Amino acid sequence: MMSQKNPLEYFRKSSTILELGFEEKSDVPDSVSRYIDKKFKPKDLSTGEEESYAAMTKRESKILETKNKAEADAKQKAEEVVKKKEETEKEDAERRKQLLLEEQALVENYSMPLRKYLMKNVVPPITKGLLQVCKVQPEDPVDFLAEYLFKYASANKKSTADNVESEKKNDDESEKKVEEEVKEEGKTTS
């Protein structure tokens, strides 16, 4: 298929081959330099290497710069996220505190009627009963207090609530009766 028998024949046909006759080693540089001057100018490969090194250094510095910028941006974003989170938590704490104050005010407002009722109807007999427990010092103070409250309640049921003054008088009278009965029972149980 191929008409050429060796590679040299191929190159002879496709390009010009300059045959240099070197007989001494000293003629080689002169002959080569004359050939080079005639045909083409030589390329300085060292400047290309320096340029590529400079380009490589520049590229690496750009990469390092973009990497540092990306890290700084990521750090800044992380700081912003932490700051927003802290602000949100602070706002939530303030809201919770405000809600707690509002709820506390509501509870106090709703508990005022109950508190008044307890202060008027429950606390005085319990206080008086506890004072009687302290005076008499029975063996079973809980049972004694229960009996006292039972007698106090039955004495108050008998009194009518027509007039506030009469009610106070009845309360005082019923308290005296209960105290006397409790004293008598305390003496008998001791």
mmCIF file of C-alpha atoms in Angstrom:
data_model
loop_
_atom_site.group_PDB
_atom_site.id
_atom_site.type_symbol
_atom_site.label_atom_id
_atom_site.label_comp_id
_atom_site.label_asym_id
_atom_site.label_seq_id
_atom_site.Cartn_x
_atom_site.Cartn_y
_atom_site.Cartn_z
ATOM 1 C CA MET A 1 0.000 0.000 0.000
ATOM 2 C CA MET A 2 2.635 2.417 0.935
ATOM 3 C CA SER A 3 5.044 3.431 -1.737
ATOM 4 C CA GLN A 4 7.635 4.670 0.714
ATOM 5 C CA LYS A 5 9.803 2.077 2.186
ATOM 6 C CA ASN A 6 11.250 3.980 5.112
ATOM 7 C CA PRO A 7 10.441 7.116 7.089
ATOM 8 C CA LEU A 8 13.304 9.091 5.595
ATOM 9 C CA GLU A 9 11.699 8.973 2.133
ATOM 10 C CA TYR A 10 8.453 10.318 3.616
ATOM 11 C CA PHE A 11 10.230 13.293 5.179
ATOM 12 C CA ARG A 12 12.213 13.995 2.020
ATOM 13 C CA LYS A 13 9.029 14.451 0.049
ATOM 14 C CA SER A 14 7.140 16.495 2.610
ATOM 15 C CA SER A 15 9.835 18.862 3.862
ATOM 16 C CA THR A 16 13.192 20.156 2.926
ATOM 17 C CA ILE A 17 16.094 18.605 4.637
ATOM 18 C CA LEU A 18 19.204 20.619 5.030
ATOM 19 C CA GLU A 19 22.236 18.539 5.156
ATOM 20 C CA LEU A 20 25.059 20.025 7.073
ATOM 21 C CA GLY A 21 28.498 18.788 6.590
ATOM 22 C CA PHE A 22 30.254 18.789 9.894
ATOM 23 C CA GLU A 23 33.669 17.585 9.962
ATOM 24 C CA GLU A 24 34.869 19.207 13.075
ATOM 25 C CA LYS A 25 33.064 19.927 16.221
ATOM 26 C CA SER A 26 33.956 23.592 16.123
ATOM 27 C CA ASP A 27 32.047 24.173 12.881
ATOM 28 C CA VAL A 28 28.770 22.972 14.349
ATOM 29 C CA PRO A 29 27.726 26.125 16.171
ATOM 30 C CA ASP A 30 28.566 28.397 13.220
ATOM 31 C CA SER A 31 26.689 26.258 10.742
ATOM 32 C CA VAL A 32 23.652 26.000 12.946
ATOM 33 C CA SER A 33 23.585 29.703 13.624
ATOM 34 C CA ARG A 34 23.844 30.493 9.872
ATOM 35 C CA TYR A 35 20.939 28.130 9.164
ATOM 36 C CA ILE A 36 18.833 29.590 11.926
ATOM 37 C CA ASP A 37 19.477 33.135 10.762
ATOM 38 C CA LYS A 38 18.383 32.226 7.239
ATOM 39 C CA LYS A 39 15.212 30.274 7.988
ATOM 40 C CA PHE A 40 13.648 31.464 11.243
ATOM 41 C CA LYS A 41 14.275 33.331 14.428
ATOM 42 C CA PRO A 42 14.733 31.279 17.552
ATOM 43 C CA LYS A 43 12.216 31.439 20.359
ATOM 44 C CA ASP A 44 13.328 32.276 23.858
ATOM 45 C CA LEU A 45 11.743 29.590 25.956
ATOM 46 C CA SER A 46 12.957 31.002 29.251
ATOM 47 C CA THR A 47 10.665 34.066 29.008
ATOM 48 C CA GLY A 48 7.726 31.771 28.374
ATOM 49 C CA GLU A 49 8.516 29.805 31.502
ATOM 50 C CA GLU A 50 8.826 32.981 33.533
ATOM 51 C CA GLU A 51 5.536 34.246 32.170
ATOM 52 C CA SER A 52 3.849 30.977 32.925
ATOM 53 C CA TYR A 53 5.274 31.038 36.445
ATOM 54 C CA ALA A 54 4.059 34.612 36.881
ATOM 55 C CA ALA A 55 0.693 33.660 35.431
ATOM 56 C CA MET A 56 0.554 30.640 37.708
ATOM 57 C CA THR A 57 1.455 32.771 40.723
ATOM 58 C CA LYS A 58 -1.174 35.327 39.738
ATOM 59 C CA ARG A 59 -3.778 32.607 39.262
ATOM 60 C CA GLU A 60 -2.911 31.043 42.623
ATOM 61 C CA SER A 61 -3.107 34.432 44.329
ATOM 62 C CA LYS A 62 -6.532 35.018 42.723
ATOM 63 C CA ILE A 63 -7.680 31.589 43.897
ATOM 64 C CA LEU A 64 -6.363 32.284 47.383
ATOM 65 C CA GLU A 65 -8.015 35.707 47.346
ATOM 66 C CA THR A 66 -11.379 34.285 46.267
ATOM 67 C CA LYS A 67 -11.048 31.522 48.858
ATOM 68 C CA ASN A 68 -10.288 34.062 51.605
ATOM 69 C CA LYS A 69 -13.167 36.234 50.429
ATOM 70 C CA ALA A 70 -15.519 33.237 50.433
ATOM 71 C CA GLU A 71 -14.372 32.295 53.948
ATOM 72 C CA ALA A 72 -14.842 35.882 55.129
ATOM 73 C CA ASP A 73 -18.308 35.984 53.549
ATOM 74 C CA ALA A 74 -19.227 32.666 55.159
ATOM 75 C CA LYS A 75 -17.942 33.886 58.524
ATOM 76 C CA GLN A 76 -19.882 37.130 58.157
ATOM 77 C CA LYS A 77 -23.047 35.234 57.213
ATOM 78 C CA ALA A 78 -22.593 32.917 60.198
ATOM 79 C CA GLU A 79 -22.149 35.924 62.483
ATOM 80 C CA GLU A 80 -25.280 37.504 61.010
ATOM 81 C CA VAL A 81 -27.235 34.282 61.579
ATOM 82 C CA VAL A 82 -26.026 34.120 65.187
ATOM 83 C CA LYS A 83 -26.867 37.796 65.683
ATOM 84 C CA LYS A 84 -30.350 37.332 64.199
ATOM 85 C CA LYS A 85 -30.881 34.267 66.382
ATOM 86 C CA GLU A 86 -29.845 36.201 69.486
ATOM 87 C CA GLU A 87 -32.131 39.091 68.535
ATOM 88 C CA THR A 88 -35.012 36.677 67.942
ATOM 89 C CA GLU A 89 -34.401 34.973 71.292
ATOM 90 C CA LYS A 90 -34.234 38.366 72.997
ATOM 91 C CA GLU A 91 -37.502 39.446 71.377
ATOM 92 C CA ASP A 92 -39.122 36.138 72.345
ATOM 93 C CA ALA A 93 -37.959 36.569 75.941
ATOM 94 C CA GLU A 94 -39.407 40.081 76.004
ATOM 95 C CA ARG A 95 -42.701 38.808 74.552
ATOM 96 C CA ARG A 96 -42.836 36.003 77.105
ATOM 97 C CA LYS A 97 -42.134 38.471 79.896
ATOM 98 C CA GLN A 98 -44.867 40.796 78.632
ATOM 99 C CA LEU A 99 -47.332 37.912 78.326
ATOM 100 C CA LEU A 100 -46.466 36.751 81.831
ATOM 101 C CA LEU A 101 -47.119 40.227 83.208
ATOM 102 C CA GLU A 102 -50.423 40.442 81.341
ATOM 103 C CA GLU A 103 -51.501 36.999 82.542
ATOM 104 C CA GLN A 104 -50.516 37.871 86.078
ATOM 105 C CA ALA A 105 -52.613 41.040 85.905
ATOM 106 C CA LEU A 106 -55.569 39.031 84.577
ATOM 107 C CA VAL A 107 -55.255 36.445 87.326
ATOM 108 C CA GLU A 108 -55.108 39.162 89.947
ATOM 109 C CA ASN A 109 -58.165 40.876 88.476
ATOM 110 C CA TYR A 110 -60.148 37.640 88.392
ATOM 111 C CA SER A 111 -58.985 36.577 91.819
ATOM 112 C CA MET A 112 -60.044 39.796 93.558
ATOM 113 C CA PRO A 113 -63.675 38.704 94.118
ATOM 114 C CA LEU A 114 -62.499 35.305 95.297
ATOM 115 C CA ARG A 115 -59.934 36.878 97.565
ATOM 116 C CA LYS A 116 -62.538 39.191 99.055
ATOM 117 C CA TYR A 117 -64.875 36.259 99.638
ATOM 118 C CA LEU A 118 -62.143 34.224 101.296
ATOM 119 C CA MET A 119 -61.027 37.144 103.439
ATOM 120 C CA LYS A 120 -64.591 37.812 104.549
ATOM 121 C CA ASN A 121 -65.970 34.297 105.043
ATOM 122 C CA VAL A 122 -63.162 31.750 105.365
ATOM 123 C CA VAL A 123 -60.040 33.334 106.833
ATOM 124 C CA PRO A 124 -61.624 34.773 110.038
ATOM 125 C CA PRO A 125 -63.088 31.493 111.330
ATOM 126 C CA ILE A 126 -59.950 29.540 110.415
ATOM 127 C CA THR A 127 -57.777 32.122 112.135
ATOM 128 C CA LYS A 128 -59.943 32.049 115.252
ATOM 129 C CA GLY A 129 -59.992 28.265 115.206
ATOM 130 C CA LEU A 130 -56.181 28.154 114.944
ATOM 131 C CA LEU A 131 -55.923 30.569 117.851
ATOM 132 C CA GLN A 132 -58.171 28.250 119.888
ATOM 133 C CA VAL A 133 -55.961 25.311 118.903
ATOM 134 C CA CYS A 134 -52.936 27.239 120.198
ATOM 135 C CA LYS A 135 -54.709 28.138 123.467
ATOM 136 C CA VAL A 136 -56.135 24.720 124.233
ATOM 137 C CA GLN A 137 -53.391 22.567 122.624
ATOM 138 C CA PRO A 138 -55.500 19.420 122.201
ATOM 139 C CA GLU A 139 -54.079 15.983 121.488
ATOM 140 C CA ASP A 140 -55.612 15.928 117.997
ATOM 141 C CA PRO A 141 -55.434 19.526 116.706
ATOM 142 C CA VAL A 142 -56.864 18.725 113.260
ATOM 143 C CA ASP A 143 -59.961 17.100 114.732
ATOM 144 C CA PHE A 144 -60.278 19.974 117.200
ATOM 145 C CA LEU A 145 -60.121 22.542 114.363
ATOM 146 C CA ALA A 146 -62.684 20.560 112.366
ATOM 147 C CA GLU A 147 -65.069 20.493 115.325
ATOM 148 C CA TYR A 148 -64.540 24.209 115.889
ATOM 149 C CA LEU A 149 -65.322 25.023 112.260
ATOM 150 C CA PHE A 150 -68.365 22.739 112.291
ATOM 151 C CA LYS A 151 -69.787 24.457 115.395
ATOM 152 C CA TYR A 152 -68.945 27.876 113.928
ATOM 153 C CA ALA A 153 -70.783 27.016 110.712
ATOM 154 C CA SER A 154 -73.867 25.694 112.512
ATOM 155 C CA ALA A 155 -73.989 28.812 114.703
ATOM 156 C CA ASN A 156 -73.745 31.044 111.600
ATOM 157 C CA LYS A 157 -76.535 29.160 109.813
ATOM 158 C CA LYS A 158 -78.926 30.045 112.616
ATOM 159 C CA SER A 159 -78.191 33.749 112.270
ATOM 160 C CA THR A 160 -80.022 35.694 109.586
ATOM 161 C CA ALA A 161 -78.374 38.004 107.118
ATOM 162 C CA ASP A 162 -80.976 40.795 107.226
ATOM 163 C CA ASN A 163 -78.643 43.484 108.367
ATOM 164 C CA VAL A 164 -74.881 43.788 108.222
ATOM 165 C CA GLU A 165 -74.697 45.019 111.797
ATOM 166 C CA SER A 166 -76.913 42.291 113.121
ATOM 167 C CA GLU A 167 -74.796 39.800 111.194
ATOM 168 C CA LYS A 168 -71.647 41.117 112.817
ATOM 169 C CA LYS A 169 -73.287 40.900 116.226
ATOM 170 C CA ASN A 170 -74.433 37.370 115.506
ATOM 171 C CA ASP A 171 -70.949 36.448 114.313
ATOM 172 C CA ASP A 172 -69.442 37.842 117.474
ATOM 173 C CA GLU A 173 -72.050 36.082 119.628
ATOM 174 C CA SER A 174 -71.673 32.812 117.740
ATOM 175 C CA GLU A 175 -67.912 33.052 118.009
ATOM 176 C CA LYS A 176 -68.190 33.553 121.747
ATOM 177 C CA LYS A 177 -70.548 30.581 122.022
ATOM 178 C CA VAL A 178 -68.198 28.425 119.978
ATOM 179 C CA GLU A 179 -65.205 29.532 122.017
ATOM 180 C CA GLU A 180 -66.992 28.724 125.239
ATOM 181 C CA GLU A 181 -68.086 25.316 123.955
ATOM 182 C CA VAL A 182 -64.579 24.578 122.693
ATOM 183 C CA LYS A 183 -63.060 25.562 126.006
ATOM 184 C CA GLU A 184 -65.480 23.332 127.828
ATOM 185 C CA GLU A 185 -64.737 20.414 125.485
ATOM 186 C CA GLY A 186 -61.002 21.075 125.694
ATOM 187 C CA LYS A 187 -61.199 20.828 129.462
ATOM 188 C CA THR A 188 -63.185 17.615 129.308
ATOM 189 C CA THR A 189 -60.884 15.956 126.733
ATOM 190 C CA SER A 190 -57.638 16.958 128.500
#
